[in-house]
Short mmCIF file of C-alpha atoms in Angstrom, two decimals:
data_model
loop_
_atom_site.label_atom_id
_atom_site.label_comp_id
_atom_site.label_asym_id
_atom_site.label_seq_id
_atom_site.Cartn_x
_atom_site.Cartn_y
_atom_site.Cartn_z
CA MET Y 1 10.81 3.65 -3.92
CA GLN Y 2 8.59 1.53 -6.15
CA TRP Y 3 8.90 0.77 -9.87
CA GLU Y 4 5.98 -0.64 -11.84
CA SER Y 5 5.70 -1.87 -15.41
CA ARG Y 6 2.55 -2.16 -17.50
CA PRO Y 7 2.10 -2.82 -21.23
CA ALA Y 8 1.86 0.91 -22.06
CA ASP Y 9 3.74 2.63 -19.25
CA ARG Y 10 6.45 2.61 -16.60
CA VAL Y 11 6.02 4.34 -13.25
CA TRP Y 12 8.39 5.36 -10.45
CA PHE Y 13 7.09 6.77 -7.19
CA LEU Y 14 8.07 7.31 -3.56
CA PRO Y 15 5.40 5.80 -1.27
CA THR Y 16 5.58 7.51 2.11
CA LEU Y 17 3.72 6.88 5.37
CA PHE Y 18 3.93 8.86 8.63
CA ARG Y 19 2.29 7.27 11.68
CA ILE Y 20 1.92 9.25 14.91
CA GLY Y 21 0.65 7.65 18.11
CA LEU Y 22 -1.96 9.83 19.80
CA LEU Y 23 -3.43 7.48 22.40
CA ASP Y 24 -2.82 3.87 23.43
CA ARG Y 25 -5.23 2.64 20.75
CA LEU Y 26 -5.23 5.52 18.26
CA GLU Y 27 -2.71 6.68 15.67
CA ALA Y 28 -2.89 9.39 13.02
CA ARG Y 29 -1.64 8.55 9.51
CA VAL Y 30 -0.48 10.70 6.58
CA GLU Y 31 0.21 8.70 3.41
CA SER Y 32 0.95 9.32 -0.26
CA ASN Y 33 2.83 8.05 -3.30
CA THR Y 34 4.34 11.58 -3.23
CA TRP Y 35 6.62 12.31 -6.19
CA THR Y 36 5.65 10.22 -9.22
CA ALA Y 37 7.21 9.85 -12.67
CA GLU Y 38 5.34 8.08 -15.47
CA THR Y 39 6.43 7.23 -18.99
CA ASN Y 40 3.44 6.41 -21.20
CA ARG Y 41 4.13 5.52 -24.83
CA GLY Y 42 7.24 7.68 -24.80
CA GLN Y 43 5.64 10.69 -23.09
CA LYS Y 44 6.94 11.54 -19.62
CA ASP Y 45 4.83 13.07 -16.86
CA TYR Y 46 5.92 14.15 -13.39
CA GLY Y 47 3.89 15.26 -10.42
CA ILE Y 48 2.83 14.76 -6.83
CA ALA Y 49 0.08 12.27 -6.00
CA PRO Y 50 -2.78 13.10 -3.61
CA ILE Y 51 -1.99 12.88 0.11
CA SER Y 52 -4.29 10.98 2.45
CA ILE Y 53 -5.20 11.87 6.01
CA GLY Y 54 -6.30 8.96 8.14
CA ALA Y 55 -6.27 7.10 11.40
CA GLU Y 56 -6.05 3.61 12.83
CA VAL Y 57 -8.09 2.59 15.86
CA VAL Y 58 -7.28 -0.65 17.70
CA VAL Y 59 -10.69 -2.05 18.56
CA HIS Y 60 -9.29 -5.22 20.16
CA PRO Y 61 -5.75 -6.63 20.47
CA GLY Y 62 -4.90 -7.90 16.98
CA PHE Y 63 -7.81 -6.04 15.32
CA GLY Y 64 -7.68 -2.48 14.00
CA VAL Y 65 -9.75 -0.25 11.72
CA ILE Y 66 -7.84 1.96 9.26
CA ALA Y 67 -9.62 4.86 7.54
CA ARG Y 68 -8.06 7.12 4.89
CA VAL Y 69 -9.42 10.17 3.02
CA PHE Y 70 -7.68 11.57 -0.07
CA PRO Y 71 -8.66 15.22 -0.68
CA ALA Y 72 -9.07 16.42 -4.26
CA TRP Y 73 -5.45 17.43 -4.76
CA GLY Y 74 -2.27 16.58 -6.67
CA THR Y 75 -0.22 18.14 -9.44
CA GLY Y 76 -0.09 17.60 -13.20
CA ASP Y 77 -1.63 14.40 -14.50
CA PHE Y 78 -1.74 13.06 -10.94
CA HIS Y 79 -4.27 15.65 -9.77
CA ALA Y 80 -7.48 14.17 -8.35
CA SER Y 81 -10.68 16.16 -8.92
CA ARG Y 82 -12.77 14.25 -6.36
CA VAL Y 83 -12.36 13.20 -2.75
CA THR Y 84 -11.68 9.45 -2.44
CA GLY Y 85 -10.96 7.14 0.45
CA ASP Y 86 -11.04 3.66 1.93
CA LEU Y 87 -11.91 1.82 5.13
CA ARG Y 88 -10.27 -1.46 6.17
CA LEU Y 89 -10.34 -3.95 9.01
CA ALA Y 90 -6.78 -5.15 9.65
CA MET Y 91 -6.09 -8.30 11.66
CA ASP Y 92 -2.98 -9.90 13.14
CA PHE Y 93 -2.78 -13.57 14.11
CA GLU Y 94 0.33 -15.12 15.66
CA LEU Y 95 0.86 -18.69 14.46
CA ALA Y 96 3.22 -21.42 15.62
CA LYS Y 97 6.97 -21.50 14.90
CA SER Y 98 7.60 -17.83 14.10
CA PHE Y 99 4.77 -17.48 11.57
CA SER Y 100 2.10 -14.77 11.56
CA LEU Y 101 -0.93 -14.14 9.36
CA ASN Y 102 -2.23 -10.63 8.59
CA PRO Y 103 -5.49 -10.48 6.62
CA ASN Y 104 -7.46 -7.31 5.96
CA VAL Y 105 -10.73 -6.51 4.21
CA GLY Y 106 -12.39 -3.26 3.28
CA LEU Y 107 -14.17 -0.94 0.88
CA ALA Y 108 -12.85 1.95 -1.19
CA SER Y 109 -14.37 4.83 -3.14
CA TYR Y 110 -12.27 5.67 -6.22
CA GLU Y 111 -12.45 8.38 -8.86
CA THR Y 112 -13.49 7.76 -12.46
CA GLU Y 113 -13.72 10.11 -15.43
CA ASP Y 114 -17.46 10.54 -14.87
CA GLY Y 115 -17.73 10.22 -11.10
CA ARG Y 116 -16.78 7.53 -8.61
CA PHE Y 117 -17.29 3.85 -7.91
CA VAL Y 118 -17.13 1.66 -4.81
CA THR Y 119 -14.98 -1.46 -4.78
CA GLY Y 120 -14.12 -4.24 -2.36
CA LEU Y 121 -10.58 -4.80 -1.08
CA ALA Y 122 -8.96 -7.84 0.50
CA ALA Y 123 -5.37 -8.81 1.24
CA VAL Y 124 -3.46 -11.38 3.27
CA THR Y 125 0.19 -11.53 4.32
CA LEU Y 126 2.00 -14.59 5.67
CA SER Y 127 5.22 -13.74 7.52
CA TYR Y 128 8.01 -15.96 8.80
CA GLU Y 129 10.60 -14.56 11.23
CA PRO Y 130 13.30 -17.21 11.69
CA THR Y 131 15.66 -14.80 13.50
CA PRO Y 132 15.32 -11.40 15.21
CA LYS Y 133 17.16 -9.87 12.24
CA VAL Y 134 14.93 -10.82 9.29
CA ALA Y 135 11.33 -11.64 8.44
CA TRP Y 136 10.27 -13.15 5.11
CA PHE Y 137 6.78 -12.57 3.73
CA ILE Y 138 4.45 -13.41 0.88
CA ASP Y 139 1.18 -11.66 0.27
CA SER Y 140 -1.68 -11.21 -2.12
CA GLY Y 141 -4.20 -8.46 -2.71
CA ILE Y 142 -7.58 -8.44 -4.46
CA GLN Y 143 -9.72 -5.57 -5.70
CA ALA Y 144 -13.20 -6.34 -7.02
CA PRO Y 145 -14.13 -4.75 -9.30
CA GLU Y 146 -10.87 -3.19 -10.52
CA THR Y 147 -12.72 -0.53 -12.54
CA GLU Y 148 -16.32 0.64 -12.60
CA GLN Y 149 -17.41 -2.00 -15.12
CA GLY Y 150 -14.39 -4.29 -14.75
CA ALA Y 151 -13.63 -7.69 -13.30
CA SER Y 152 -11.32 -8.28 -10.33
CA SER Y 153 -7.60 -7.65 -10.06
CA VAL Y 154 -5.15 -9.83 -8.14
CA ILE Y 155 -1.50 -9.20 -7.27
CA VAL Y 156 1.02 -11.41 -5.49
CA ASP Y 157 4.42 -10.49 -4.10
CA GLY Y 158 7.09 -11.56 -1.67
CA GLY Y 159 10.09 -10.10 0.07
CA ALA Y 160 11.93 -9.55 3.30
CA ALA Y 161 12.05 -7.10 6.18
CA ILE Y 162 15.59 -6.66 7.54
CA PHE Y 163 15.76 -5.23 11.06
CA LEU Y 164 18.65 -2.76 11.46
CA GLY Y 165 18.28 -2.44 15.21
CA ARG Y 166 15.23 -1.78 17.36
CA ASN Y 167 14.06 1.32 15.49
CA ALA Y 168 15.09 0.90 11.84
CA GLN Y 169 14.00 -1.53 9.13
CA LEU Y 170 14.82 -2.16 5.46
CA ASP Y 171 12.12 -3.72 3.25
CA ILE Y 172 12.55 -5.26 -0.20
CA SER Y 173 9.83 -6.89 -2.29
CA ALA Y 174 8.86 -7.86 -5.82
CA GLY Y 175 5.62 -9.04 -7.33
CA THR Y 176 3.27 -9.05 -10.25
CA GLY Y 177 -0.36 -8.95 -11.22
CA VAL Y 178 -1.86 -12.36 -11.94
CA HIS Y 179 -5.39 -11.29 -12.92
CA GLY Y 180 -7.04 -8.16 -14.27
CA ASP Y 181 -5.99 -5.29 -16.49
CA THR Y 182 -4.85 -2.69 -13.94
CA PRO Y 183 -2.12 -4.44 -11.85
CA PRO Y 184 1.55 -3.90 -12.74
CA ARG Y 185 3.52 -6.73 -14.32
CA PRO Y 186 5.96 -6.69 -12.54
CA PHE Y 187 6.75 -4.29 -9.68
CA VAL Y 188 9.78 -3.91 -7.40
CA SER Y 189 10.06 -1.86 -4.21
CA VAL Y 190 12.69 -0.93 -1.65
CA GLY Y 191 11.76 0.89 1.56
CA PHE Y 192 13.20 2.17 4.81
CA ALA Y 193 11.30 2.53 8.07
CA LEU Y 194 12.43 4.56 11.07
CA ARG Y 195 10.72 4.70 14.45
CA LYS Y 196 11.21 7.62 16.82
CA ARG Y 197 10.38 6.87 20.45
#
């Protein structure tokens, strides 16, 4: 569950990701913010956000390409009238003393009122796993431009992943936008991951 605050609205949603391994280097992905509740200047809206269909291909150990397509779907004010999507290169570098670095870069095509625009994406996560039970992380994400005629947006956040055994994980994080008009200020999220083998 994620909660976000902006000057004019508050949003709750349930980000959900299903990953299914198909081959040694290929997984299918289904992802969405699913049920979403927004309060904007006292008016409340509820609906289901568009659902993406995608895949990740490992092109080399530590390097993968993730592609997502969001069909024109959704309910209420969260309905999308155009197909959107993104493409990212995700990397994983193991560093010394339990640290790892995970940068990714990509492009996205987003919907506007009059059409669509293409924007650049970049993010980096630094993780520290002092014990097998917990990993701390800080990360930052950039979108440029944030809107069709806008500047860039930047968010930063930090949190922890708590490992509840080999196949279950609890994630907590909090962050805020530090540049741009579109990022939340602040946001808080709590998540649960379960792996079926």
